[in-house]
PDB file of C-alpha atoms in Angstrom:
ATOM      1  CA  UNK A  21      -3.180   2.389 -16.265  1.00 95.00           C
ATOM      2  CA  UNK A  22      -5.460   4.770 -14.709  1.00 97.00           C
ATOM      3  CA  UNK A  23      -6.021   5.053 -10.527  1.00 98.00           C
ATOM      4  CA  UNK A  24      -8.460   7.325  -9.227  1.00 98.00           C
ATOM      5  CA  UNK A  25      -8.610   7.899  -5.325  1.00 98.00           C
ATOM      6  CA  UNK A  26     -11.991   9.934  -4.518  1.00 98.00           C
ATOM      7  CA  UNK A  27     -14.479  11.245  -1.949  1.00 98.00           C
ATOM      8  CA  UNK A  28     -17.220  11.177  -4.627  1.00 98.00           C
ATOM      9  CA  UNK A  29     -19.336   8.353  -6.213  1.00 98.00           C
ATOM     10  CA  UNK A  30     -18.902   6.988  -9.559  1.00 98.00           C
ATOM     11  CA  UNK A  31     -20.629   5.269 -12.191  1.00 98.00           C
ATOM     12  CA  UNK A  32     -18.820   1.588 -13.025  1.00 98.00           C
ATOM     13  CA  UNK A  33     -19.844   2.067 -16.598  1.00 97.00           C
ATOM     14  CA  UNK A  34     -19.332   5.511 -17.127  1.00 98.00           C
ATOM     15  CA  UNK A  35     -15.941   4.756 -16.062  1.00 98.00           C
ATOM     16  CA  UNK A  36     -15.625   2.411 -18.232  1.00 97.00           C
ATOM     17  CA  UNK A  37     -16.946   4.494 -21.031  1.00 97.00           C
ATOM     18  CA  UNK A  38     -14.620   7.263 -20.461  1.00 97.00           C
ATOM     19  CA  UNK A  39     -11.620   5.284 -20.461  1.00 98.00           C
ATOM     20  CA  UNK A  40      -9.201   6.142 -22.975  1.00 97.00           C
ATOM     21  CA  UNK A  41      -9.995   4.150 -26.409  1.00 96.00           C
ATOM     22  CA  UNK A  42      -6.782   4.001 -28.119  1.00 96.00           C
ATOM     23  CA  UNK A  43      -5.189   2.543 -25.138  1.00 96.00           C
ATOM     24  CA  UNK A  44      -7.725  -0.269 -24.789  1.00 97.00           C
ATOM     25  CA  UNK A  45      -7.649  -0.576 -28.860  1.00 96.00           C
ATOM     26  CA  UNK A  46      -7.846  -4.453 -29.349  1.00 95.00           C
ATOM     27  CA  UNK A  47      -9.879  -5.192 -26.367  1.00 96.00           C
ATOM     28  CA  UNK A  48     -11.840  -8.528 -26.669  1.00 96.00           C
ATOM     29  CA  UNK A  49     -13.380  -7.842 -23.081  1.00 97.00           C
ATOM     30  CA  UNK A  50     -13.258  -6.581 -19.904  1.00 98.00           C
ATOM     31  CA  UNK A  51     -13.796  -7.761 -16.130  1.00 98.00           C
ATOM     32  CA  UNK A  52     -15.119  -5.015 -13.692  1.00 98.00           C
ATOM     33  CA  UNK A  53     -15.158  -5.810  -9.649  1.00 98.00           C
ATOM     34  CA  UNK A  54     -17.170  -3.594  -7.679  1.00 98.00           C
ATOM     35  CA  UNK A  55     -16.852  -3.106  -3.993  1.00 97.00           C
ATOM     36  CA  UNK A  56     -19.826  -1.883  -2.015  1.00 96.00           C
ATOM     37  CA  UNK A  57     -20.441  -1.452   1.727  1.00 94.00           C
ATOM     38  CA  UNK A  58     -22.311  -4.294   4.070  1.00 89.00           C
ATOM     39  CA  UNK A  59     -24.992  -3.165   5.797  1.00 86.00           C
ATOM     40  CA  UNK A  60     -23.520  -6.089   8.392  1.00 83.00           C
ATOM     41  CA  UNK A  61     -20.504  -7.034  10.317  1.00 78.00           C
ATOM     42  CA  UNK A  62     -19.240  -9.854  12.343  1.00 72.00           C
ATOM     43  CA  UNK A  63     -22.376  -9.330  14.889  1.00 68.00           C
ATOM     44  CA  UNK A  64     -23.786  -5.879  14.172  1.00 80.00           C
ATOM     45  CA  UNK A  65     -25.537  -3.615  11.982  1.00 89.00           C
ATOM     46  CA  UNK A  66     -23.445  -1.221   9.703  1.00 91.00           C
ATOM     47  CA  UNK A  67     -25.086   2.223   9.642  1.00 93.00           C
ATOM     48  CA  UNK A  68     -22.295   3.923   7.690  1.00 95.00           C
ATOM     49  CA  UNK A  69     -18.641   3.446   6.983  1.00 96.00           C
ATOM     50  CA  UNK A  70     -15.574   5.803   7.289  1.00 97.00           C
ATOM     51  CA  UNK A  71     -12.435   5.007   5.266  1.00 98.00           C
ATOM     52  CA  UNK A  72      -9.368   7.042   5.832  1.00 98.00           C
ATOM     53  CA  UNK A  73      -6.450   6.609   3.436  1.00 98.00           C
ATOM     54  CA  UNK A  74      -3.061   7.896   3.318  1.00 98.00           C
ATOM     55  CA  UNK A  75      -2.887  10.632   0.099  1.00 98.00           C
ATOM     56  CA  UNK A  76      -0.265  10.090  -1.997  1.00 97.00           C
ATOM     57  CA  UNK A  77       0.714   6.822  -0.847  1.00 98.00           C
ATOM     58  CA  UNK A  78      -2.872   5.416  -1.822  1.00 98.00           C
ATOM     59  CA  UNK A  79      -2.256   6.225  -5.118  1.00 98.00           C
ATOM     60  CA  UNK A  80       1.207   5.260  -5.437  1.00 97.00           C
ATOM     61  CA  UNK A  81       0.614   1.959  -4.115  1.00 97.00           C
ATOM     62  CA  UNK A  82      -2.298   1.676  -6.566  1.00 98.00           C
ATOM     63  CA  UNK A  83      -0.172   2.615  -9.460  1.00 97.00           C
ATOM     64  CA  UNK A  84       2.551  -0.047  -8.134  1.00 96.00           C
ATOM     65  CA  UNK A  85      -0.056  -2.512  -8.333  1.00 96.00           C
ATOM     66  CA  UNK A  86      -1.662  -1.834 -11.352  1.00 98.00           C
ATOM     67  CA  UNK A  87       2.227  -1.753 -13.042  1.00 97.00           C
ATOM     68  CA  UNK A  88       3.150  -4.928 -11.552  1.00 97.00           C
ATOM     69  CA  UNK A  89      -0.412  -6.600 -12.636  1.00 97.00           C
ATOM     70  CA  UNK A  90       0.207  -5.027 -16.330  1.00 97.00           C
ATOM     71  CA  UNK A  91       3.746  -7.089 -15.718  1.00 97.00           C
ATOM     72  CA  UNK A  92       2.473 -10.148 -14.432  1.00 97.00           C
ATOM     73  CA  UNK A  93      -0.914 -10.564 -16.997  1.00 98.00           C
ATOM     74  CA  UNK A  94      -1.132 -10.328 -21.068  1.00 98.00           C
ATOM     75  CA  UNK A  95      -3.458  -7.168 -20.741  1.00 98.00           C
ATOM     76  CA  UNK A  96      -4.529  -4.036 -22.311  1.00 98.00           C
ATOM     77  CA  UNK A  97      -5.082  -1.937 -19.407  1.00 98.00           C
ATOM     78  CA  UNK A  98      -6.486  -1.446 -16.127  1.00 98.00           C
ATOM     79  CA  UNK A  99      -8.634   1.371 -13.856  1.00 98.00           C
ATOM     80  CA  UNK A 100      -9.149   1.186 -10.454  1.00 98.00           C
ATOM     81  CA  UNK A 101     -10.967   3.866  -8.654  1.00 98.00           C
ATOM     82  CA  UNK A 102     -11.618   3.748  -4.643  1.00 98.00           C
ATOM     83  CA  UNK A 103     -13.097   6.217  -2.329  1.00 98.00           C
ATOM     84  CA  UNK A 104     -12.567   7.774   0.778  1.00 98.00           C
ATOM     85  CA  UNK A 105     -14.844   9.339   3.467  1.00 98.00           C
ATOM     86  CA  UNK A 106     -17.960   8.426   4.694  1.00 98.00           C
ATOM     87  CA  UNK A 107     -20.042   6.162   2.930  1.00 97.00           C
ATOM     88  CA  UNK A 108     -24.077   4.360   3.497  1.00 96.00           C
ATOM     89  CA  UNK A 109     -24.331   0.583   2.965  1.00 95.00           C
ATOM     90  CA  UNK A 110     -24.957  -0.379  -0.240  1.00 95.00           C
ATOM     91  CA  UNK A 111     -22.734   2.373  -1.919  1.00 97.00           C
ATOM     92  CA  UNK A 112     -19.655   1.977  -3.904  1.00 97.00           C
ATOM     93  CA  UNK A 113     -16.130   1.711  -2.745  1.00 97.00           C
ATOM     94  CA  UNK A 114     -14.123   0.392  -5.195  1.00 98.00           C
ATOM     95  CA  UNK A 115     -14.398  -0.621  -8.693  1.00 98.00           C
ATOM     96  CA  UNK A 116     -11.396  -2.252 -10.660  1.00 98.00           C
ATOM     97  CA  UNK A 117     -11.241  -3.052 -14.823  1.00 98.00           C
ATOM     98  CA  UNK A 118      -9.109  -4.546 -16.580  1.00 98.00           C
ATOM     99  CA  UNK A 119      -9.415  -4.972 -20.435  1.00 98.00           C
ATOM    100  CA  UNK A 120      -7.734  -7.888 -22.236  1.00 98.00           C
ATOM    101  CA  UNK A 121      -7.589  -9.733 -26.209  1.00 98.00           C
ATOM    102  CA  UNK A 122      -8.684 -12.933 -23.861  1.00 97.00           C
ATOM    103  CA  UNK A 123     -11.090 -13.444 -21.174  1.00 97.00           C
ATOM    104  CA  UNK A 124      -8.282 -15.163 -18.662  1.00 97.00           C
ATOM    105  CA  UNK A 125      -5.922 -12.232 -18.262  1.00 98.00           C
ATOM    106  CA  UNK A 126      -8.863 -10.173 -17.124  1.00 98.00           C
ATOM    107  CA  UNK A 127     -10.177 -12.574 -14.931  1.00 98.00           C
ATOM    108  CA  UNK A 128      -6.458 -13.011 -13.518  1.00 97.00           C
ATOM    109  CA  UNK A 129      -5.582  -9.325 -13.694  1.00 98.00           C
ATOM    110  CA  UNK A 130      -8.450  -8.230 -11.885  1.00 97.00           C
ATOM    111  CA  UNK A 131      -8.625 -10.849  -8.903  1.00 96.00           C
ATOM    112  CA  UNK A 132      -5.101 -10.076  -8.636  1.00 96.00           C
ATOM    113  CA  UNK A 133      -5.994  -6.232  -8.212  1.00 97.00           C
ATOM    114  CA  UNK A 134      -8.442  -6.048  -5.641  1.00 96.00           C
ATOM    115  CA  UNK A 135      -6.875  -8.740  -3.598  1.00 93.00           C
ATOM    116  CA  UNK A 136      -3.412  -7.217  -3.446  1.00 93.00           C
ATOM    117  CA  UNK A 137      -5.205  -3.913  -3.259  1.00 95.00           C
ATOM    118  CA  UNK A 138      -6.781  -5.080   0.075  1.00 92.00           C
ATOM    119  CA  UNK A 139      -3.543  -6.013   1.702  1.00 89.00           C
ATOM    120  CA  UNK A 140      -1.501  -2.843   0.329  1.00 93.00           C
ATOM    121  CA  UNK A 141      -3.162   0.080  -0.312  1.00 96.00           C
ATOM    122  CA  UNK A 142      -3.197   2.623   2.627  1.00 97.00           C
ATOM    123  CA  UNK A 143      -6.708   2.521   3.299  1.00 97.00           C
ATOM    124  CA  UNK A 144      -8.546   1.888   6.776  1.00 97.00           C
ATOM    125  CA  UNK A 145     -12.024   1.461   7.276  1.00 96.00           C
ATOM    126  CA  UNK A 146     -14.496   2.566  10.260  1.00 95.00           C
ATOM    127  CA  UNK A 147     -17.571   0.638  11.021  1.00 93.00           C
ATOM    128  CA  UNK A 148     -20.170   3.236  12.541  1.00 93.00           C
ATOM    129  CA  UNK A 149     -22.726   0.957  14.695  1.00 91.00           C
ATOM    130  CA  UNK A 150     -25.533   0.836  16.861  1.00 91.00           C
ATOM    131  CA  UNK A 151     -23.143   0.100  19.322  1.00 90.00           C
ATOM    132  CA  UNK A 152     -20.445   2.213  18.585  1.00 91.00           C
ATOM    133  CA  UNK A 153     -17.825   2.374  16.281  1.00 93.00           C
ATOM    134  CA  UNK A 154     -15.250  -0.108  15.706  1.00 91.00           C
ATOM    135  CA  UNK A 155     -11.932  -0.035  13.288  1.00 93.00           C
ATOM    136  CA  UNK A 156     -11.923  -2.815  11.189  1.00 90.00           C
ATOM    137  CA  UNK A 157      -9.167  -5.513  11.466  1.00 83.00           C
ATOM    138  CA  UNK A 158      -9.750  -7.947   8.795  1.00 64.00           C
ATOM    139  CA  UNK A 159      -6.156  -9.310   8.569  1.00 58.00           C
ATOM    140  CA  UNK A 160      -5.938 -12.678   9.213  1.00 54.00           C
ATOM    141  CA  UNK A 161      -2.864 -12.826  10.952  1.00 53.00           C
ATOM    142  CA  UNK A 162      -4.101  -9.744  13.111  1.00 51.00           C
ATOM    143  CA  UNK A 163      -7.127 -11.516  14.030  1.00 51.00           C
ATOM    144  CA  UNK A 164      -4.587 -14.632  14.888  1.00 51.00           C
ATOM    145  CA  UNK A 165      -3.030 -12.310  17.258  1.00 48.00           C
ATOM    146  CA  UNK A 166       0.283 -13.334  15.301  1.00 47.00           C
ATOM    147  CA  UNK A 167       3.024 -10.892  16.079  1.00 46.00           C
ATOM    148  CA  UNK A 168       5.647 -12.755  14.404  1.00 47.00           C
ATOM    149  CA  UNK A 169       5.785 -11.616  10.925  1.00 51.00           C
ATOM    150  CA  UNK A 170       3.189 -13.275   9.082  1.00 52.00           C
ATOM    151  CA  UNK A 171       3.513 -11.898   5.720  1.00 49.00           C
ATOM    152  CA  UNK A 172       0.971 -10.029   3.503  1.00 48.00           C
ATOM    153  CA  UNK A 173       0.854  -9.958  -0.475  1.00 40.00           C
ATOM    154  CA  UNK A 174       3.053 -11.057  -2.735  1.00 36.00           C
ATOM    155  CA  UNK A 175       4.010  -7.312  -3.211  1.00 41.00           C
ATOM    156  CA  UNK A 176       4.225  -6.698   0.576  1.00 41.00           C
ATOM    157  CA  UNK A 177       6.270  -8.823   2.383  1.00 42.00           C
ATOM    158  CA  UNK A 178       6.792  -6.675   5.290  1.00 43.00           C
ATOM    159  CA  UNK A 179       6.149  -8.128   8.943  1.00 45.00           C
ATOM    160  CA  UNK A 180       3.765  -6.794  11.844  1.00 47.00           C
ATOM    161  CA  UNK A 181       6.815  -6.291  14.018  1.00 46.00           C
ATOM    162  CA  UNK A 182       6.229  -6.353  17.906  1.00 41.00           C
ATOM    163  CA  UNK A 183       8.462  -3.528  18.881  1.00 41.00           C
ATOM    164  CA  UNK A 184       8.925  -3.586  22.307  1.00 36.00           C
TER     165      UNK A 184
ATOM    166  CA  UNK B  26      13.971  16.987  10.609  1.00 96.00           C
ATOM    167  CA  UNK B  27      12.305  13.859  10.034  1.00 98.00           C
ATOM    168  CA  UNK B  28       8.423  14.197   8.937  1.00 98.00           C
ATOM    169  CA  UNK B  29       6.106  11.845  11.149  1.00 98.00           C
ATOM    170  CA  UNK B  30       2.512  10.893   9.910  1.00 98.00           C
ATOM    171  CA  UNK B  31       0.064   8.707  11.314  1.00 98.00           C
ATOM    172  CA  UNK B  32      -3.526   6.904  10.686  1.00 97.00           C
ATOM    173  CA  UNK B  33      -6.615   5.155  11.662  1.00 97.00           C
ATOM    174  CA  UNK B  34      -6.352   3.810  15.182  1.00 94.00           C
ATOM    175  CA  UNK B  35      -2.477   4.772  15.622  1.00 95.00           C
ATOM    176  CA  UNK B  36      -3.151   8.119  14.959  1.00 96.00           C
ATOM    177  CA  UNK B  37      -6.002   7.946  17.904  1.00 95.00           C
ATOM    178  CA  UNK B  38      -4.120   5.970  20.227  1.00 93.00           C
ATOM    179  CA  UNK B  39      -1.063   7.985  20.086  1.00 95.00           C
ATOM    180  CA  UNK B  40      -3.251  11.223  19.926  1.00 95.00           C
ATOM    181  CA  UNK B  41      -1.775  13.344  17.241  1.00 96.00           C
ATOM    182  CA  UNK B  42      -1.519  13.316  13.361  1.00 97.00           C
ATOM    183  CA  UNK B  43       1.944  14.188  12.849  1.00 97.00           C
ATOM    184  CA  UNK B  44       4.904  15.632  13.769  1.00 97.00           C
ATOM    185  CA  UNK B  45       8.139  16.766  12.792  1.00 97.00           C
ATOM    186  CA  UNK B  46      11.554  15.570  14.965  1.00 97.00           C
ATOM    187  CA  UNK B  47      14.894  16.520  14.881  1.00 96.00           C
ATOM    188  CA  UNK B  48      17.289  14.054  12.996  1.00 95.00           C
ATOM    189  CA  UNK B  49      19.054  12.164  15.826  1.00 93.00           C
ATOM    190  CA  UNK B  50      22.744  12.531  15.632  1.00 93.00           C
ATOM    191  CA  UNK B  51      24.454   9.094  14.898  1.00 93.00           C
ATOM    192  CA  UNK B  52      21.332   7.947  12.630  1.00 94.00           C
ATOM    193  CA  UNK B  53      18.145   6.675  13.386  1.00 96.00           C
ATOM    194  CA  UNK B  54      15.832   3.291  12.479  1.00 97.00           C
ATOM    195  CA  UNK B  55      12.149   3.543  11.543  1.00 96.00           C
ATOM    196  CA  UNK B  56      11.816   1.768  14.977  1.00 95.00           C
ATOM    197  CA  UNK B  57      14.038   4.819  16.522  1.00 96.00           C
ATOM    198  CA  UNK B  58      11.540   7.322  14.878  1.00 97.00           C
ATOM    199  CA  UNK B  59       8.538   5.275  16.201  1.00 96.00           C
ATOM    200  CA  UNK B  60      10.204   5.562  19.871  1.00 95.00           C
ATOM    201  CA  UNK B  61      10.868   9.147  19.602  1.00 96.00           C
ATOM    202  CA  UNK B  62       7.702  10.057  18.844  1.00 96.00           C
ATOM    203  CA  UNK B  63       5.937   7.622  21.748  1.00 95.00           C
ATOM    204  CA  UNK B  64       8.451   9.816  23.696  1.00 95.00           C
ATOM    205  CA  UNK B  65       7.168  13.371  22.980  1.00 95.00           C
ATOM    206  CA  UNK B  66       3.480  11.519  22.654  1.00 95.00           C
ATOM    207  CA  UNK B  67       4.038  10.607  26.244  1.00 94.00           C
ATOM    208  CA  UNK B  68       2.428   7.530  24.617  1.00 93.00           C
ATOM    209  CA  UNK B  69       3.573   3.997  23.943  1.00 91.00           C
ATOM    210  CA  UNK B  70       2.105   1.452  21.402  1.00 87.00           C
ATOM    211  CA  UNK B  71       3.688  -1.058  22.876  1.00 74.00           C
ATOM    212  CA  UNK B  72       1.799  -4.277  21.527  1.00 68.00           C
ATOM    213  CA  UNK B  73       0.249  -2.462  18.854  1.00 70.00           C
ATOM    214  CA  UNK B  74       0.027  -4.012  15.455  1.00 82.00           C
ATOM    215  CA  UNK B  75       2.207  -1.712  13.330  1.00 90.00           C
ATOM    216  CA  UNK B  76       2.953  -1.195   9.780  1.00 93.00           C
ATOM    217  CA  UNK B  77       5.371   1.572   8.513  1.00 95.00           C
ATOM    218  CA  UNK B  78       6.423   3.681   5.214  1.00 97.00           C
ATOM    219  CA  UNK B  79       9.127   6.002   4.587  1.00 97.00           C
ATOM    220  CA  UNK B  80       8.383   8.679   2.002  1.00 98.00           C
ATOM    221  CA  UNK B  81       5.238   6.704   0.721  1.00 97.00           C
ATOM    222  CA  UNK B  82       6.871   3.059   0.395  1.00 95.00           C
ATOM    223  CA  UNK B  83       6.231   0.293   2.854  1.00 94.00           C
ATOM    224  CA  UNK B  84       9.188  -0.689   4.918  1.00 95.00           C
ATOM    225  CA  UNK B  85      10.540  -3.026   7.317  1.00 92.00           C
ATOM    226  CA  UNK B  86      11.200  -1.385  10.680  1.00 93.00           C
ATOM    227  CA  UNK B  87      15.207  -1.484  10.974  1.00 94.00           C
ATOM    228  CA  UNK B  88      15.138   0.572   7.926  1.00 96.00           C
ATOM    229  CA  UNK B  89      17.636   3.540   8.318  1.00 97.00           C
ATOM    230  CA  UNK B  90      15.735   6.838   8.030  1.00 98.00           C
ATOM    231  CA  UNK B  91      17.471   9.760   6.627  1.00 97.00           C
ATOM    232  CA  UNK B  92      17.152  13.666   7.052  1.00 97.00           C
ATOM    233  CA  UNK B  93      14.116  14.925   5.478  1.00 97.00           C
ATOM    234  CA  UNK B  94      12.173  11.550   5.177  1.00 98.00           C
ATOM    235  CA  UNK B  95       8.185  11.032   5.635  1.00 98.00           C
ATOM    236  CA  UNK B  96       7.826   8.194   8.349  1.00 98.00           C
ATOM    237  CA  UNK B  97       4.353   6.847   8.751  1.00 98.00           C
ATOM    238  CA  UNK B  98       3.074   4.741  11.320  1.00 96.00           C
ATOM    239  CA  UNK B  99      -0.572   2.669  10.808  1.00 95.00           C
ATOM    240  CA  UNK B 100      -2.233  -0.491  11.583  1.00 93.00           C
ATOM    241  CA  UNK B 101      -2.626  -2.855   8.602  1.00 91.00           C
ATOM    242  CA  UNK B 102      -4.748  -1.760   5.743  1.00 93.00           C
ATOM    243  CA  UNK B 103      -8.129  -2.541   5.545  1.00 93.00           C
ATOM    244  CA  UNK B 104      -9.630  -0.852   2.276  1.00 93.00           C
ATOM    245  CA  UNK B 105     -11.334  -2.603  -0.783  1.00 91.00           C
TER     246      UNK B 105
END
């Protein structure tokens, strides 16, 4: 497995190109995702985005998820790169691959990336407006105002605890 | 000492990015930590939606912290 956590851009396929042959040896596909920015929000324009992360934790998380994906699905390998910084609409964020003998373990493998990615990965993203600028709160249970442990991914089962 | 970190909105609500606090005699939860540092903050989060790690892993918040740990306090993650 390979995670990359950077302020540059990259090239999906390039990545993909450089990825290390002998450990993909076998390969009868692969399944990219890429993530790019919205140039809208709930009821605004997007003129740029900010993600912060958390360095070290990002990419131990990542690596925690791509283990755990190489666990749960008959794969070959995976990459995930994400950046950081501040990024235009339209560029990329995040691009995951996942190489497999058979289509379905991709597919599987790389769904299960990016969405466990999303709910575990020490990244937080700033929406930079017309208006202003706004931190994004996308989970659900956040936006539920739920404050009594509603539970994230499968690999996350902590709880939002109300402290007070 | 313990090592405190924090990010995104915590980090600008409770106006600083880290800071490092004695070990409290007797022990100490990841909740303790949190409270100690709203102390010297002069700040409290009170409501906020709060997620926590200890030395890069997420955590629940009785966790027991230990001498030298990394506690970080942020909202819930938001990247992809």
């Amino acid at each position: 497995m390979l995670v990359k956590v950077q302020q540059e851009d990259f090239d999906p396929m390039a990545e993909m190109a450089a990825f290390p042959a002998d450990a993909i040896a076998g390969a009868g596909g692969s399944v990219t995702f890429i993530g790019t920015v919205r140039d809208y929000s709930e009821a605004t324009d997007i003129l740029a985005m900010e993600i912060e992360h958390y360095p070290g934790m990002t990419e131990r998380e990542l690596e925690l998820i791509s283990a755990e994906a190489a666990r749960r699905y008959d794969i070959l390998d995976s990459l995930v790169v994400h950046r950081y910084g501040r990024l235009a609409p339209q560029d990329n964020i995040v691009m995951v691959a996942v190489w497999s003998r058979h289509r379905a373990a991709a597919f599987d493998a790389c769904r299960f990336l990016i969405d466990v990615l999303k709910t575990s990965a020490p990244f937080w993203k700033k929406e930079i407006t017309p208006e202003g600028v706004r931190w994004v709160t996308d989970c659900p249970g956040c936006r539920a105002g739920s404050r009594e442990g509603h539970t994230h991914a499968p690999l996350v089962s902590h709880s939002h605890t109300l402290l007070k | 000492m313990i090592h405190v970190k924090f990010f995104a909105s915590v980090r600008e609500r409770i106006g600083m990015g880290e800071i490092s606090l004695p070990m409290p005699e007797g022990g100490a939860t990841v909740a303790d930590v949190l409270a100690l540092a709203e102390g010297e903050a002069g700040v409290v989060l009170q409501g906020a939606h709060l997620l926590a790690a200890v030395n890069l892993r997420h955590v629940p918040f009785s966790d027991v912290v230990r001498d030298g740990d990394e506690v970080a306090f942020f909202p819930p993650v938001t990247g992809g």
